[in-house]
Short mmCIF file of C-alpha atoms (C1' of nucleotides) and ligand atoms in Angstrom, two decimals:
data_model
loop_
_atom_site.label_atom_id
_atom_site.label_comp_id
_atom_site.label_asym_id
_atom_site.label_seq_id
_atom_site.Cartn_x
_atom_site.Cartn_y
_atom_site.Cartn_z
CA MET A 1 -5.97 -4.45 -15.77
CA GLY A 2 -6.61 -0.92 -16.83
CA ILE A 3 -8.70 1.68 -15.13
CA PHE A 4 -12.02 0.08 -16.16
CA SER A 5 -13.09 -3.56 -15.97
CA LYS A 6 -12.85 -5.59 -19.16
CA THR A 7 -16.64 -5.65 -19.29
CA CYS A 8 -16.68 -1.87 -19.20
CA GLU A 9 -14.00 -1.56 -21.86
CA TYR A 10 -16.05 -3.73 -24.21
CA ALA A 11 -19.19 -1.78 -23.34
CA LEU A 12 -17.59 1.54 -24.22
CA ARG A 13 -16.05 0.30 -27.43
CA ALA A 14 -19.34 -1.32 -28.44
CA VAL A 15 -21.43 1.77 -27.79
CA PHE A 16 -19.01 3.98 -29.71
CA PHE A 17 -19.09 1.48 -32.55
CA ILE A 18 -22.88 1.29 -32.63
CA SER A 19 -23.08 5.06 -32.47
CA GLN A 20 -20.79 5.39 -35.45
CA LYS A 21 -22.72 2.85 -37.50
CA THR A 22 -26.01 4.50 -36.61
CA SER A 23 -24.71 7.85 -37.79
CA GLU A 24 -23.66 6.19 -41.02
CA GLY A 25 -27.26 5.09 -41.29
CA GLY A 26 -27.73 1.51 -40.28
CA ARG A 27 -28.25 -1.09 -37.61
CA VAL A 28 -25.49 -3.45 -36.70
CA SER A 29 -25.54 -7.04 -35.47
CA ILE A 30 -23.75 -8.43 -32.43
CA LYS A 31 -21.52 -10.40 -34.72
CA ASP A 32 -20.41 -7.33 -36.63
CA ILE A 33 -19.87 -5.37 -33.46
CA ALA A 34 -17.76 -8.19 -32.05
CA ILE A 35 -15.64 -8.15 -35.19
CA GLY A 36 -15.53 -4.38 -35.28
CA ILE A 37 -14.24 -3.99 -31.75
CA ASP A 38 -12.41 -7.32 -31.47
CA SER A 39 -14.32 -8.78 -28.53
CA PRO A 40 -15.73 -12.21 -27.59
CA GLU A 41 -19.10 -12.33 -29.32
CA HIS A 42 -21.26 -13.98 -26.67
CA PHE A 43 -19.80 -12.10 -23.79
CA LEU A 44 -20.54 -8.93 -25.68
CA ALA A 45 -24.11 -10.11 -26.24
CA LYS A 46 -24.63 -10.25 -22.51
CA ILE A 47 -23.21 -6.79 -22.01
CA LEU A 48 -25.38 -5.29 -24.74
CA GLN A 49 -28.42 -7.05 -23.35
CA ASP A 50 -27.84 -5.19 -20.13
CA LEU A 51 -27.17 -1.84 -21.76
CA SER A 52 -30.30 -2.31 -23.84
CA LYS A 53 -32.41 -2.83 -20.73
CA ARG A 54 -31.05 0.40 -19.34
CA GLY A 55 -31.81 2.24 -22.54
CA LEU A 56 -28.19 3.02 -23.29
CA VAL A 57 -28.54 1.34 -26.67
CA GLN A 58 -31.59 0.37 -28.68
CA SER A 59 -32.19 -2.96 -30.37
CA ALA A 60 -34.51 -4.68 -32.81
CA LYS A 61 -34.91 -8.40 -33.35
CA GLY A 62 -35.38 -10.23 -36.59
CA PRO A 63 -34.04 -9.76 -40.10
CA ASN A 64 -32.59 -6.30 -40.63
CA GLY A 65 -32.59 -5.96 -36.88
CA GLY A 66 -29.61 -5.16 -34.76
CA PHE A 67 -28.39 -2.45 -32.44
CA PHE A 68 -28.54 1.29 -32.88
CA VAL A 69 -28.75 4.43 -30.79
CA ASP A 70 -31.48 7.03 -31.00
CA GLU A 71 -31.08 10.79 -30.94
CA THR A 72 -31.42 11.28 -27.20
CA THR A 73 -29.00 8.48 -26.43
CA LEU A 74 -26.39 10.11 -28.62
CA LYS A 75 -26.38 13.03 -26.23
CA ARG A 76 -26.04 11.06 -23.03
CA PRO A 77 -22.69 11.29 -21.30
CA VAL A 78 -20.17 8.47 -21.50
CA ALA A 79 -20.13 8.43 -17.71
CA GLU A 80 -23.50 6.72 -17.72
CA ILE A 81 -22.07 3.68 -19.45
CA VAL A 82 -19.22 3.44 -16.99
CA GLU A 83 -21.59 3.83 -14.09
CA ALA A 84 -23.99 1.22 -15.46
CA VAL A 85 -21.23 -1.35 -15.78
CA ASP A 86 -18.61 -0.61 -13.13
CA GLY A 87 -20.67 1.46 -10.73
CA ASN A 88 -19.67 4.85 -9.42
CA GLY A 89 -16.71 3.65 -7.36
CA ILE A 90 -14.25 5.19 -9.76
CA PHE A 91 -15.97 8.57 -9.47
CA VAL A 92 -16.47 8.81 -5.73
CA GLY A 93 -14.53 5.96 -4.09
CA CYS A 94 -11.40 6.24 -1.95
CA ALA A 95 -8.13 5.40 -3.67
CA LEU A 96 -7.15 3.12 -0.81
CA GLY A 97 -10.56 1.51 -0.45
CA LEU A 98 -11.69 3.20 2.74
CA LYS A 99 -15.43 2.80 3.28
CA GLU A 100 -15.97 6.32 2.10
CA CYS A 101 -13.81 9.11 0.84
CA SER A 102 -14.12 12.08 3.16
CA GLU A 103 -12.41 15.37 3.82
CA LYS A 104 -12.93 14.76 7.50
CA ASP A 105 -10.98 11.52 7.72
CA PRO A 106 -8.85 11.37 4.59
CA CYS A 107 -6.48 8.62 3.51
CA PRO A 108 -2.87 9.61 2.72
CA LEU A 109 -3.50 9.94 -0.99
CA HIS A 110 -6.78 11.80 -0.65
CA ASN A 111 -5.82 15.37 -1.47
CA GLN A 112 -3.91 14.65 -4.62
CA PHE A 113 -6.10 11.80 -5.71
CA LYS A 114 -9.35 13.66 -5.41
CA THR A 115 -8.24 16.16 -8.02
CA ILE A 116 -7.43 13.45 -10.50
CA ARG A 117 -10.59 11.52 -9.77
CA ASP A 118 -12.67 14.63 -10.39
CA GLU A 119 -10.93 15.13 -13.71
CA ILE A 120 -11.90 11.63 -14.77
CA HIS A 121 -15.46 12.25 -13.71
CA SER A 122 -15.56 15.56 -15.50
CA LEU A 123 -14.10 14.11 -18.67
CA LEU A 124 -16.70 11.36 -18.80
CA ARG A 125 -19.60 13.60 -17.92
CA THR A 126 -18.80 16.22 -20.52
CA THR A 127 -18.21 13.89 -23.43
CA ASN A 128 -21.27 12.20 -24.80
CA ILE A 129 -21.77 8.98 -26.66
CA GLY A 130 -22.03 10.51 -30.10
CA ASN A 131 -19.02 12.77 -29.70
CA PHE A 132 -16.62 10.63 -31.66
CA ASN A 133 -18.68 9.62 -34.65
CA GLU A 134 -16.83 11.86 -37.07
CA GLU A 135 -13.39 10.83 -35.94
CA LEU A 136 -14.40 7.19 -36.13
CA ILE A 137 -15.81 7.53 -39.62
CA LEU A 138 -12.71 9.36 -40.77
CA GLY A 139 -10.55 6.67 -39.21
CA ILE A 140 -8.79 9.10 -36.92
CA ASN A 141 -9.90 7.07 -33.92
CA SER A 142 -9.76 3.31 -33.54
CA LEU A 143 -11.78 0.75 -31.58
CA LYS A 144 -9.74 -2.38 -32.16
CA ARG A 145 -6.18 -3.55 -31.73
CA MET B 1 -14.45 -1.30 -7.39
CA GLY B 2 -12.19 1.69 -7.16
CA ILE B 3 -9.23 2.53 -9.31
CA PHE B 4 -6.98 -0.16 -7.79
CA SER B 5 -7.76 -3.81 -7.07
CA LYS B 6 -8.73 -4.71 -3.52
CA THR B 7 -5.41 -6.49 -3.20
CA CYS B 8 -3.62 -3.31 -4.15
CA GLU B 9 -5.67 -1.21 -1.76
CA TYR B 10 -4.75 -3.50 1.11
CA ALA B 11 -1.12 -3.53 0.00
CA LEU B 12 -0.90 0.26 0.01
CA ARG B 13 -2.63 0.66 3.34
CA ALA B 14 -0.46 -2.07 4.85
CA VAL B 15 2.80 -0.59 3.64
CA PHE B 16 1.83 2.87 4.88
CA PHE B 17 0.91 1.32 8.22
CA ILE B 18 4.15 -0.62 8.52
CA SER B 19 6.10 2.46 7.53
CA GLN B 20 4.42 4.47 10.24
CA LYS B 21 5.05 1.84 12.90
CA THR B 22 8.66 1.50 11.83
CA SER B 23 9.18 5.22 12.14
CA GLU B 24 7.68 5.01 15.61
CA GLY B 25 10.32 2.40 16.31
CA GLY B 26 9.02 -1.12 16.14
CA ARG B 27 8.09 -4.16 14.18
CA VAL B 28 4.48 -5.06 13.68
CA SER B 29 2.72 -8.40 13.25
CA ILE B 30 0.28 -9.34 10.52
CA LYS B 31 -2.44 -9.48 13.12
CA ASP B 32 -1.83 -5.93 14.24
CA ILE B 33 -1.59 -4.68 10.68
CA ALA B 34 -4.87 -6.38 9.83
CA ILE B 35 -6.50 -4.66 12.78
CA GLY B 36 -4.80 -1.36 12.01
CA ILE B 37 -5.99 -1.19 8.43
CA ASP B 38 -9.18 -3.22 8.82
CA SER B 39 -8.37 -6.01 6.39
CA PRO B 40 -8.84 -9.80 6.35
CA GLU B 41 -5.82 -11.15 8.19
CA HIS B 42 -4.94 -14.17 6.08
CA PHE B 43 -5.44 -12.43 2.80
CA LEU B 44 -3.15 -9.70 4.00
CA ALA B 45 -0.57 -12.31 4.94
CA LYS B 46 -0.47 -13.47 1.36
CA ILE B 47 -0.05 -9.97 0.03
CA LEU B 48 2.76 -9.14 2.44
CA GLN B 49 4.48 -12.39 1.62
CA ASP B 50 4.65 -11.24 -1.96
CA LEU B 51 5.74 -7.70 -1.15
CA SER B 52 8.41 -9.16 1.12
CA LYS B 53 9.81 -11.27 -1.72
CA ARG B 54 10.05 -8.17 -3.84
CA GLY B 55 11.81 -6.28 -1.10
CA LEU B 56 9.05 -3.72 -0.71
CA VAL B 57 8.79 -4.58 2.97
CA GLN B 58 11.13 -6.41 5.29
CA SER B 59 10.19 -9.18 7.69
CA ALA B 60 11.54 -11.30 10.54
CA LYS B 61 10.11 -14.59 11.73
CA GLY B 62 9.76 -15.83 15.26
CA PRO B 63 8.99 -14.12 18.54
CA ASN B 64 9.54 -10.36 18.41
CA GLY B 65 9.49 -10.68 14.65
CA GLY B 66 7.15 -8.90 12.33
CA PHE B 67 7.22 -6.50 9.43
CA PHE B 68 9.15 -3.29 9.03
CA VAL B 69 10.68 -1.14 6.31
CA ASP B 70 14.32 -0.17 6.06
CA GLU B 71 15.73 3.22 5.16
CA THR B 72 16.04 2.67 1.43
CA THR B 73 12.54 1.23 1.18
CA LEU B 74 11.14 4.36 2.80
CA LYS B 75 12.37 6.32 -0.18
CA ARG B 76 10.95 4.09 -2.86
CA PRO B 77 7.99 5.49 -4.77
CA VAL B 78 4.46 4.33 -4.07
CA ALA B 79 4.16 3.48 -7.76
CA GLU B 80 6.34 0.42 -7.17
CA ILE B 81 3.75 -1.11 -4.89
CA VAL B 82 0.98 -0.51 -7.38
CA GLU B 83 3.08 -1.95 -10.17
CA ALA B 84 4.05 -5.00 -8.12
CA VAL B 85 0.41 -5.82 -7.35
CA ASP B 86 -1.68 -4.54 -10.25
CA GLY B 87 0.96 -4.31 -12.95
CA ASN B 88 1.64 -1.24 -15.02
CA GLY B 89 -1.67 -1.32 -16.91
CA ILE B 90 -2.94 1.67 -15.06
CA PHE B 91 0.13 3.68 -16.01
CA VAL B 92 0.46 2.81 -19.67
CA GLY B 93 -2.68 0.92 -20.73
CA CYS B 94 -5.41 2.15 -23.05
CA ALA B 95 -8.60 3.36 -21.37
CA LEU B 96 -10.70 1.23 -23.69
CA GLY B 97 -8.48 -1.82 -23.46
CA LEU B 98 -6.86 -1.65 -26.89
CA LYS B 99 -3.80 -3.86 -27.11
CA GLU B 100 -1.60 -0.86 -26.73
CA CYS B 101 -2.10 2.84 -26.25
CA SER B 102 -0.57 4.69 -29.17
CA GLU B 103 -0.55 8.16 -30.65
CA LYS B 104 -0.58 6.55 -34.06
CA ASP B 105 -3.84 4.68 -33.66
CA PRO B 106 -5.61 6.26 -30.71
CA CYS B 107 -8.94 5.28 -29.17
CA PRO B 108 -11.60 7.98 -28.83
CA LEU B 109 -10.69 8.81 -25.27
CA HIS B 110 -6.94 8.77 -25.83
CA ASN B 111 -6.07 12.46 -25.89
CA GLN B 112 -7.90 13.46 -22.77
CA PHE B 113 -7.28 10.22 -20.94
CA LYS B 114 -3.55 10.24 -21.48
CA THR B 115 -3.20 13.47 -19.58
CA ILE B 116 -5.04 12.10 -16.57
CA ARG B 117 -3.20 8.81 -16.68
CA ASP B 118 0.10 10.63 -16.68
CA GLU B 119 -0.99 12.62 -13.65
CA ILE B 120 -1.71 9.42 -11.78
CA HIS B 121 1.64 8.03 -12.75
CA SER B 122 3.39 11.20 -11.76
CA LEU B 123 1.61 11.35 -8.42
CA LEU B 124 2.61 7.83 -7.53
CA ARG B 125 6.17 8.17 -8.75
CA THR B 126 6.87 11.36 -6.85
CA THR B 127 5.42 10.29 -3.53
CA ASN B 128 7.40 7.73 -1.64
CA ILE B 129 6.42 5.13 0.91
CA GLY B 130 7.58 7.09 3.93
CA ASN B 131 5.96 10.34 2.87
CA PHE B 132 2.96 10.10 5.13
CA ASN B 133 4.50 8.93 8.40
CA GLU B 134 4.08 12.25 10.13
CA GLU B 135 0.48 12.75 9.09
CA LEU B 136 -0.34 9.20 10.13
CA ILE B 137 1.30 9.61 13.54
CA LEU B 138 -0.51 12.89 14.06
CA GLY B 139 -3.77 11.28 13.06
CA ILE B 140 -4.30 13.67 10.17
CA ASN B 141 -4.48 10.76 7.78
CA SER B 142 -6.41 7.54 8.24
CA LEU B 143 -5.95 3.95 7.04
CA LYS B 144 -9.18 2.36 8.21
CA ARG B 145 -12.92 2.91 7.88
"C1'" DT C 1 -51.31 -17.15 -44.59
"C1'" DG C 2 -47.53 -20.00 -43.22
"C1'" DA C 3 -42.73 -21.35 -43.64
"C1'" DT C 4 -38.20 -19.75 -43.18
"C1'" DA C 5 -34.28 -17.26 -42.28
"C1'" DT C 6 -32.37 -13.76 -39.36
"C1'" DT C 7 -31.44 -11.73 -35.26
"C1'" DA C 8 -31.54 -10.54 -30.18
"C1'" DA C 9 -32.57 -12.56 -25.61
"C1'" DT C 10 -32.07 -16.03 -22.14
"C1'" DA C 11 -30.16 -19.81 -19.67
"C1'" DC C 12 -26.44 -22.55 -18.45
"C1'" DC C 13 -21.59 -24.17 -18.32
"C1'" DT C 14 -16.24 -23.69 -18.26
"C1'" DT C 15 -12.14 -21.17 -17.43
"C1'" DT C 16 -9.52 -17.68 -15.36
"C1'" DT C 17 -8.68 -14.33 -12.00
"C1'" DT C 18 -9.30 -12.46 -7.54
"C1'" DA C 19 -10.11 -12.94 -2.79
"C1'" DT C 20 -10.02 -15.66 1.45
"C1'" DC C 21 -8.92 -19.32 4.70
"C1'" DC C 22 -6.03 -23.14 6.66
"C1'" DT C 23 -1.44 -25.57 7.46
"C1'" DT C 24 3.56 -25.78 7.76
"C1'" DT C 25 8.05 -23.92 8.72
"C1'" DT C 26 11.14 -20.86 11.04
"C1'" DT C 27 13.03 -18.80 15.14
"C1'" DA C 28 13.81 -16.49 19.69
"C1'" DC C 29 13.97 -17.61 24.25
"C1'" DA C 30 12.87 -19.80 28.67
"C1'" DT D 1 15.27 -28.56 23.92
"C1'" DG D 2 10.52 -27.60 24.25
"C1'" DT D 3 7.33 -24.08 23.29
"C1'" DA D 4 4.98 -20.25 21.65
"C1'" DA D 5 5.21 -16.47 18.32
"C1'" DA D 6 5.42 -15.24 13.93
"C1'" DA D 7 5.96 -15.40 8.78
"C1'" DA D 8 5.79 -18.45 4.61
"C1'" DG D 9 3.39 -21.57 1.84
"C1'" DG D 10 -0.55 -24.16 0.12
"C1'" DA D 11 -5.54 -25.13 -0.42
"C1'" DT D 12 -10.20 -23.31 -1.07
"C1'" DA D 13 -14.08 -20.14 -2.29
"C1'" DA D 14 -16.09 -16.44 -4.86
"C1'" DA D 15 -16.38 -13.50 -8.72
"C1'" DA D 16 -15.31 -12.11 -13.38
"C1'" DA D 17 -14.61 -13.44 -18.03
"C1'" DG D 18 -15.62 -16.21 -21.78
"C1'" DG D 19 -18.13 -20.06 -24.31
"C1'" DT D 20 -22.20 -23.22 -25.82
"C1'" DA D 21 -26.81 -24.03 -26.72
"C1'" DT D 22 -31.55 -22.86 -26.83
"C1'" DT D 23 -35.50 -19.84 -27.22
"C1'" DA D 24 -38.26 -15.98 -28.74
"C1'" DA D 25 -39.27 -12.35 -31.90
"C1'" DT D 26 -39.92 -10.59 -36.60
"C1'" DA D 27 -39.38 -9.35 -41.38
"C1'" DT D 28 -39.80 -11.38 -45.83
"C1'" DC D 29 -41.28 -14.33 -49.32
"C1'" DA D 30 -43.54 -18.36 -51.49
S1 LIG E 1 -10.24 9.34 1.56
FE1 LIG E 1 -9.03 8.19 0.20
S2 LIG E 1 -9.33 9.29 -1.61
FE2 LIG E 1 -10.53 10.47 -0.24
S1 LIG E 2 -5.20 4.52 -27.22
FE1 LIG E 2 -6.74 4.41 -25.71
S2 LIG E 2 -5.82 5.63 -24.19
FE2 LIG E 2 -4.30 5.78 -25.70
#
DNA sequence: TGATATTAATACCTTTTTATCCTTTTTACA
DNA sequence: TGTAAAAAGGATAAAAAGGTATTAATATCA
């Protein structure tokens, strides 16, 4: 497994995909998202359902419905998706799973790990959901394979 | 969940603990390790069994038996434990779970993520199992709570 | 208006992976 | 050679991942 859970990987890919399609001017169905990011369709549906409840994507039922992201959502940081799905463990948790990461009672890896962990947090807080639309449209970035 | 699996967290804490005890001159039983790192005893047994097979810790059965690490093991990098338990996904895998991370067909997070991922890899390759014995003996570093 | 097709939402089930507990085998030593 | 200490191995439980089926909402058209 990578650094995120599979659920979170799908969530990120899906949101980037929806964001791109929205910026190209259209809604997109679960089916198309699943194809576009190469993920199991019904599992993805459940993930999007959850993100939708949290307002991290928008949805509309019925013909011509589908998922999209509004202006404000485009500006929200990617970290919010990760936090919604995997929690904030990756941002604040101890590398060795101690109850809490602390300067007072640090694990062996603490000093070096904290730096890296903060970089991850910073990266995901400073990039927002709509950041990659251009690159995706141009095909510079990929969301499948 | 943190950056490593729970199994991996226990494995790392256990190996550090065994390493410390060895350097203090003694073998240590699963029971004592479980107490020392605050982990479920029988789950830990399973993990150590596996690490033992791979030669990442040494063991002796029977009375006065227990776990210990030999000289060469002390010098092996921490990365080997992580790789044995969680695989190398965290070192080489794509952040968004694409089949493979590539410069040719990068995901949106690739450029910035690769740097961080390499730092993690580097950190774990350059620190070895015995590195923290002193700090642990002195109580500067902690393996429980 | 009412039927219909389209689409997301919900509920439930199966498989796989991860985490935990219980039993057997080995071994030093009295 | 019996016994207790200890690791190794096997069985079980819980959680994550993935799949199936049904329901609810809604735009469109006859
Ligand atoms: S205490 Fe372990 S990372 Fe801070
Ligand atoms: S392609 Fe995703 S991290 Fe390299």
